[in-house]
PDB file of C-alpha atoms in Angstrom:
ATOM      1  CA  MET A  28      10.543  15.388  12.785  1.00 63.00           C
ATOM      2  CA  SER A  29      13.942  14.494  11.240  1.00 70.00           C
ATOM      3  CA  THR A  30      14.332  13.385   7.629  1.00 71.00           C
ATOM      4  CA  THR A  31      15.124   9.838   8.765  1.00 80.00           C
ATOM      5  CA  ALA A  32      12.010   9.682  10.927  1.00 78.00           C
ATOM      6  CA  ASN A  33       9.907  11.014   8.007  1.00 71.00           C
ATOM      7  CA  VAL A  34      11.297   8.485   5.604  1.00 76.00           C
ATOM      8  CA  LEU A  35      10.630   5.711   8.124  1.00 82.00           C
ATOM      9  CA  LEU A  36       7.098   6.999   8.669  1.00 78.00           C
ATOM     10  CA  VAL A  37       6.414   7.108   4.930  1.00 77.00           C
ATOM     11  CA  LEU A  38       7.826   3.619   4.417  1.00 83.00           C
ATOM     12  CA  LEU A  39       5.682   2.295   7.274  1.00 86.00           C
ATOM     13  CA  VAL A  40       2.535   3.988   5.920  1.00 79.00           C
ATOM     14  CA  LEU A  41       3.327   2.887   2.408  1.00 80.00           C
ATOM     15  CA  GLY A  42       3.832  -0.725   3.501  1.00 86.00           C
ATOM     16  CA  LEU A  43       0.510  -0.687   5.360  1.00 86.00           C
ATOM     17  CA  VAL A  44      -1.242   0.955   2.462  1.00 81.00           C
ATOM     18  CA  LEU A  45       0.181  -1.517  -0.067  1.00 85.00           C
ATOM     19  CA  ARG A  46      -0.771  -4.490   2.089  1.00 89.00           C
ATOM     20  CA  ARG A  47      -4.277  -3.204   2.499  1.00 86.00           C
ATOM     21  CA  GLN A  48      -4.692  -2.315  -1.185  1.00 88.00           C
ATOM     22  CA  LEU A  49      -3.683  -5.782  -2.352  1.00 91.00           C
ATOM     23  CA  THR A  50      -6.268  -7.596  -0.324  1.00 93.00           C
ATOM     24  CA  ALA A  51     -10.051  -7.417  -0.622  1.00 94.00           C
ATOM     25  CA  ARG A  52     -11.117  -4.874   1.954  1.00 93.00           C
ATOM     26  CA  GLN A  53     -14.333  -3.093   2.785  1.00 94.00           C
ATOM     27  CA  ILE A  54     -14.104   0.654   2.320  1.00 92.00           C
ATOM     28  CA  ASN A  55     -15.439   2.705   5.158  1.00 91.00           C
ATOM     29  CA  GLU A  56     -16.896   5.453   3.022  1.00 87.00           C
ATOM     30  CA  ALA A  57     -17.318   7.799   5.976  1.00 89.00           C
ATOM     31  CA  LYS A  58     -13.582   7.625   6.842  1.00 93.00           C
ATOM     32  CA  MET A  59     -11.842   6.939   3.542  1.00 92.00           C
ATOM     33  CA  TYR A  60     -10.231  10.422   3.394  1.00 95.00           C
ATOM     34  CA  THR A  61      -8.929  10.458   6.948  1.00 95.00           C
ATOM     35  CA  LEU A  62      -5.379   8.985   6.448  1.00 91.00           C
ATOM     36  CA  PRO A  63      -4.617  11.005   3.274  1.00 95.00           C
ATOM     37  CA  ALA A  64      -5.849  14.196   4.888  1.00 96.00           C
ATOM     38  CA  VAL A  65      -3.745  13.573   7.999  1.00 95.00           C
ATOM     39  CA  LEU A  66      -0.664  12.952   5.831  1.00 92.00           C
ATOM     40  CA  VAL A  67      -1.141  16.220   3.932  1.00 95.00           C
ATOM     41  CA  ILE A  68      -1.696  18.115   7.137  1.00 96.00           C
ATOM     42  CA  VAL A  69       1.434  16.568   8.782  1.00 93.00           C
ATOM     43  CA  GLY A  70       3.514  17.244   5.687  1.00 91.00           C
ATOM     44  CA  VAL A  71       2.408  20.882   5.452  1.00 93.00           C
ATOM     45  CA  ALA A  72       2.701  21.411   9.225  1.00 93.00           C
ATOM     46  CA  GLN A  73       6.318  20.260   9.153  1.00 89.00           C
ATOM     47  CA  GLY A  74       7.031  23.167   6.815  1.00 86.00           C
ATOM     48  CA  GLY A  75       9.954  23.368   4.479  1.00 85.00           C
ATOM     49  CA  LEU A  76       7.818  22.815   1.406  1.00 91.00           C
ATOM     50  CA  ILE A  77       9.466  25.868  -0.186  1.00 92.00           C
ATOM     51  CA  ASP A  78      13.201  26.479  -0.413  1.00 92.00           C
ATOM     52  CA  ARG A  79      13.550  30.185   0.467  1.00 92.00           C
ATOM     53  CA  ALA A  80      16.817  30.355  -1.492  1.00 93.00           C
ATOM     54  CA  HIS A  81      15.011  29.247  -4.652  1.00 93.00           C
ATOM     55  CA  GLU A  82      11.364  30.315  -4.021  1.00 93.00           C
ATOM     56  CA  ALA A  83      10.050  30.484  -7.605  1.00 94.00           C
ATOM     57  CA  LEU A  84      11.697  27.247  -8.638  1.00 95.00           C
ATOM     58  CA  SER A  85      10.609  25.339  -5.488  1.00 92.00           C
ATOM     59  CA  VAL A  86       6.979  26.599  -5.893  1.00 94.00           C
ATOM     60  CA  TRP A  87       7.039  25.357  -9.507  1.00 95.00           C
ATOM     61  CA  LEU A  88       8.394  22.018  -8.349  1.00 94.00           C
ATOM     62  CA  LEU A  89       5.774  21.819  -5.596  1.00 93.00           C
ATOM     63  CA  VAL A  90       3.026  22.400  -8.167  1.00 95.00           C
ATOM     64  CA  VAL A  91       4.529  19.682 -10.423  1.00 96.00           C
ATOM     65  CA  GLU A  92       4.725  17.322  -7.482  1.00 94.00           C
ATOM     66  CA  ALA A  93       1.081  17.981  -6.541  1.00 95.00           C
ATOM     67  CA  ALA A  94      -0.033  17.459 -10.142  1.00 96.00           C
ATOM     68  CA  ALA A  95       2.022  14.278 -10.364  1.00 96.00           C
ATOM     69  CA  GLY A  96       0.533  13.051  -7.093  1.00 95.00           C
ATOM     70  CA  LEU A  97      -3.001  13.628  -8.403  1.00 96.00           C
ATOM     71  CA  VAL A  98      -2.283  11.847 -11.737  1.00 97.00           C
ATOM     72  CA  LEU A  99      -0.494   8.929 -10.052  1.00 96.00           C
ATOM     73  CA  GLY A 100      -3.292   8.508  -7.492  1.00 96.00           C
ATOM     74  CA  ALA A 101      -5.877   8.451 -10.300  1.00 97.00           C
ATOM     75  CA  MET A 102      -3.736   5.863 -12.156  1.00 97.00           C
ATOM     76  CA  ARG A 103      -3.628   3.598  -9.106  1.00 96.00           C
ATOM     77  CA  ALA A 104      -7.371   3.955  -8.577  1.00 96.00           C
ATOM     78  CA  ALA A 105      -7.957   2.766 -12.141  1.00 96.00           C
ATOM     79  CA  THR A 106      -6.141  -0.482 -11.366  1.00 97.00           C
ATOM     80  CA  MET A 107      -8.405  -1.414  -8.471  1.00 96.00           C
ATOM     81  CA  ARG A 108     -11.450  -3.698  -8.632  1.00 95.00           C
ATOM     82  CA  LEU A 109     -14.398  -2.070  -6.934  1.00 95.00           C
ATOM     83  CA  TRP A 110     -17.766  -3.649  -6.006  1.00 94.00           C
ATOM     84  CA  ARG A 111     -20.700  -3.545  -3.661  1.00 92.00           C
ATOM     85  CA  GLU A 112     -21.824  -6.552  -1.716  1.00 92.00           C
ATOM     86  CA  PRO A 113     -25.554  -7.410  -1.500  1.00 91.00           C
ATOM     87  CA  ASP A 114     -25.706  -5.626   1.851  1.00 91.00           C
ATOM     88  CA  GLY A 115     -24.548  -2.398   0.177  1.00 89.00           C
ATOM     89  CA  THR A 116     -21.021  -2.311   1.582  1.00 92.00           C
ATOM     90  CA  LEU A 117     -18.287  -1.077  -0.738  1.00 93.00           C
ATOM     91  CA  TRP A 118     -15.229  -3.248  -1.329  1.00 95.00           C
ATOM     92  CA  ARG A 119     -12.018  -2.892  -3.323  1.00 94.00           C
ATOM     93  CA  ARG A 120      -8.922  -4.869  -4.141  1.00 96.00           C
ATOM     94  CA  GLY A 121      -5.797  -4.101  -6.114  1.00 96.00           C
ATOM     95  CA  GLY A 122      -3.726  -6.562  -8.042  1.00 95.00           C
ATOM     96  CA  GLY A 123      -0.583  -6.786 -10.138  1.00 94.00           C
ATOM     97  CA  LEU A 124      -1.290  -3.548 -11.975  1.00 96.00           C
ATOM     98  CA  THR A 125      -1.693  -1.802  -8.648  1.00 95.00           C
ATOM     99  CA  ILE A 126       1.820  -2.899  -7.695  1.00 93.00           C
ATOM    100  CA  VAL A 127       3.151  -1.593 -11.011  1.00 94.00           C
ATOM    101  CA  ALA A 128       1.304   1.693 -10.452  1.00 95.00           C
ATOM    102  CA  TRP A 129       2.875   2.045  -6.983  1.00 92.00           C
ATOM    103  CA  ILE A 130       6.334   1.348  -8.442  1.00 92.00           C
ATOM    104  CA  VAL A 131       5.748   4.019 -11.074  1.00 95.00           C
ATOM    105  CA  SER A 132       4.527   6.438  -8.311  1.00 93.00           C
ATOM    106  CA  ILE A 133       7.689   5.844  -6.265  1.00 91.00           C
ATOM    107  CA  ALA A 134       9.935   6.201  -9.323  1.00 94.00           C
ATOM    108  CA  VAL A 135       8.283   9.484 -10.288  1.00 95.00           C
ATOM    109  CA  ARG A 136       8.686  10.834  -6.745  1.00 91.00           C
ATOM    110  CA  VAL A 137      12.351   9.824  -6.656  1.00 90.00           C
ATOM    111  CA  GLY A 138      12.807  11.399 -10.123  1.00 95.00           C
ATOM    112  CA  LEU A 139      11.247  14.681  -8.967  1.00 93.00           C
ATOM    113  CA  LEU A 140      13.446  14.670  -5.883  1.00 90.00           C
ATOM    114  CA  GLY A 141      16.488  14.143  -8.105  1.00 93.00           C
ATOM    115  CA  ILE A 142      15.485  16.996 -10.388  1.00 94.00           C
ATOM    116  CA  ALA A 143      15.013  19.278  -7.348  1.00 93.00           C
ATOM    117  CA  TYR A 144      18.468  18.397  -6.011  1.00 92.00           C
ATOM    118  CA  ALA A 145      20.059  18.812  -9.434  1.00 95.00           C
ATOM    119  CA  LEU A 146      18.530  22.323  -9.594  1.00 94.00           C
ATOM    120  CA  GLY A 147      19.792  23.132  -6.119  1.00 94.00           C
ATOM    121  CA  VAL A 148      16.361  23.125  -4.479  1.00 93.00           C
ATOM    122  CA  ARG A 149      16.454  21.850  -0.898  1.00 90.00           C
ATOM    123  CA  THR A 150      13.082  21.422   0.790  1.00 86.00           C
ATOM    124  CA  GLY A 151      12.109  19.761   4.019  1.00 82.00           C
ATOM    125  CA  SER A 152      11.089  16.146   4.351  1.00 79.00           C
ATOM    126  CA  GLY A 153       7.491  17.168   4.866  1.00 85.00           C
ATOM    127  CA  ASN A 154       7.235  17.137   1.060  1.00 87.00           C
ATOM    128  CA  LEU A 155       7.497  13.348   1.091  1.00 85.00           C
ATOM    129  CA  ILE A 156       4.586  12.958   3.499  1.00 87.00           C
ATOM    130  CA  ALA A 157       2.502  15.602   1.729  1.00 92.00           C
ATOM    131  CA  PHE A 158       3.107  13.993  -1.696  1.00 92.00           C
ATOM    132  CA  LEU A 159       1.926  10.626  -0.372  1.00 90.00           C
ATOM    133  CA  GLY A 160      -1.157  12.291   1.143  1.00 94.00           C
ATOM    134  CA  VAL A 161      -2.064  14.127  -2.064  1.00 96.00           C
ATOM    135  CA  SER A 162      -1.552  10.960  -4.081  1.00 96.00           C
ATOM    136  CA  LEU A 163      -3.790   8.920  -1.759  1.00 95.00           C
ATOM    137  CA  LEU A 164      -6.425  11.670  -1.710  1.00 96.00           C
ATOM    138  CA  ALA A 165      -6.592  11.501  -5.463  1.00 97.00           C
ATOM    139  CA  GLN A 166      -6.770   7.717  -5.443  1.00 96.00           C
ATOM    140  CA  TYR A 167      -9.607   7.648  -2.922  1.00 95.00           C
ATOM    141  CA  ALA A 168     -11.464  10.467  -4.643  1.00 96.00           C
ATOM    142  CA  ILE A 169     -11.476   8.453  -7.914  1.00 96.00           C
ATOM    143  CA  LEU A 170     -12.564   5.321  -6.088  1.00 95.00           C
ATOM    144  CA  ASP A 171     -15.297   7.388  -4.425  1.00 94.00           C
ATOM    145  CA  LEU A 172     -16.492   8.700  -7.829  1.00 95.00           C
ATOM    146  CA  ARG A 173     -16.396   5.217  -9.320  1.00 95.00           C
ATOM    147  CA  SER A 174     -18.398   3.822  -6.380  1.00 93.00           C
ATOM    148  CA  ARG A 175     -21.275   6.193  -7.166  1.00 90.00           C
ATOM    149  CA  SER A 176     -21.952   4.353 -10.416  1.00 90.00           C
ATOM    150  CA  LEU A 177     -22.342   1.039  -8.556  1.00 87.00           C
ATOM    151  CA  PRO A 178     -25.761  -0.213  -7.654  1.00 81.00           C
ATOM    152  CA  ALA A 179     -26.554   0.845  -4.091  1.00 70.00           C
ATOM    153  CA  ARG A 180     -27.528  -2.490  -2.542  1.00 61.00           C
ATOM    154  CA  GLY A 181     -28.923  -5.874  -3.131  1.00 51.00           C
ATOM    155  CA  THR A 182     -27.350  -6.769  -6.448  1.00 50.00           C
ATOM    156  CA  GLY A 183     -23.848  -7.943  -5.573  1.00 48.00           C
ATOM    157  CA  VAL A 184     -22.740  -6.788  -9.017  1.00 49.00           C
ATOM    158  CA  ASN A 185     -18.981  -6.606  -9.490  1.00 52.00           C
ATOM    159  CA  PHE A 186     -17.330  -3.925 -11.602  1.00 49.00           C
ATOM    160  CA  THR A 187     -13.741  -3.960 -12.785  1.00 51.00           C
ATOM    161  CA  VAL A 188     -13.221  -0.472 -14.198  1.00 48.00           C
TER     162      VAL A 188
END
């Protein structure tokens, strides 16, 4: 896939994810990791995660990007309201802080890309897709952990952690 196609794919996925995260939505707990896992797999499958001309530096940057993705995903998860309905279904909704957290996530990714280019590291566009996938995996994992502390069913108790 070309860089332009990857950027368009990421923008499309990001737009859909943002729209879904800002509205109250039921979480399908059995399938919540599917999209992030697919994004990571697609990003890795595209290759080019490591610049062979700067292997050590690009591996270091890849580790930093993965760590940033995990932290930023956790940060976004913390901004989301999470609750169970009386029938036991899990719901979540983001708000203004979720938008701010996404803006920070995008700014960090652009900053890391700028650092890589300034250091002469040139990787493939699969990094962009993989970064989004790692970030969403972290976000959903934190939401999953938070959901375990919610009453299982019948209470309709709302939590805003």
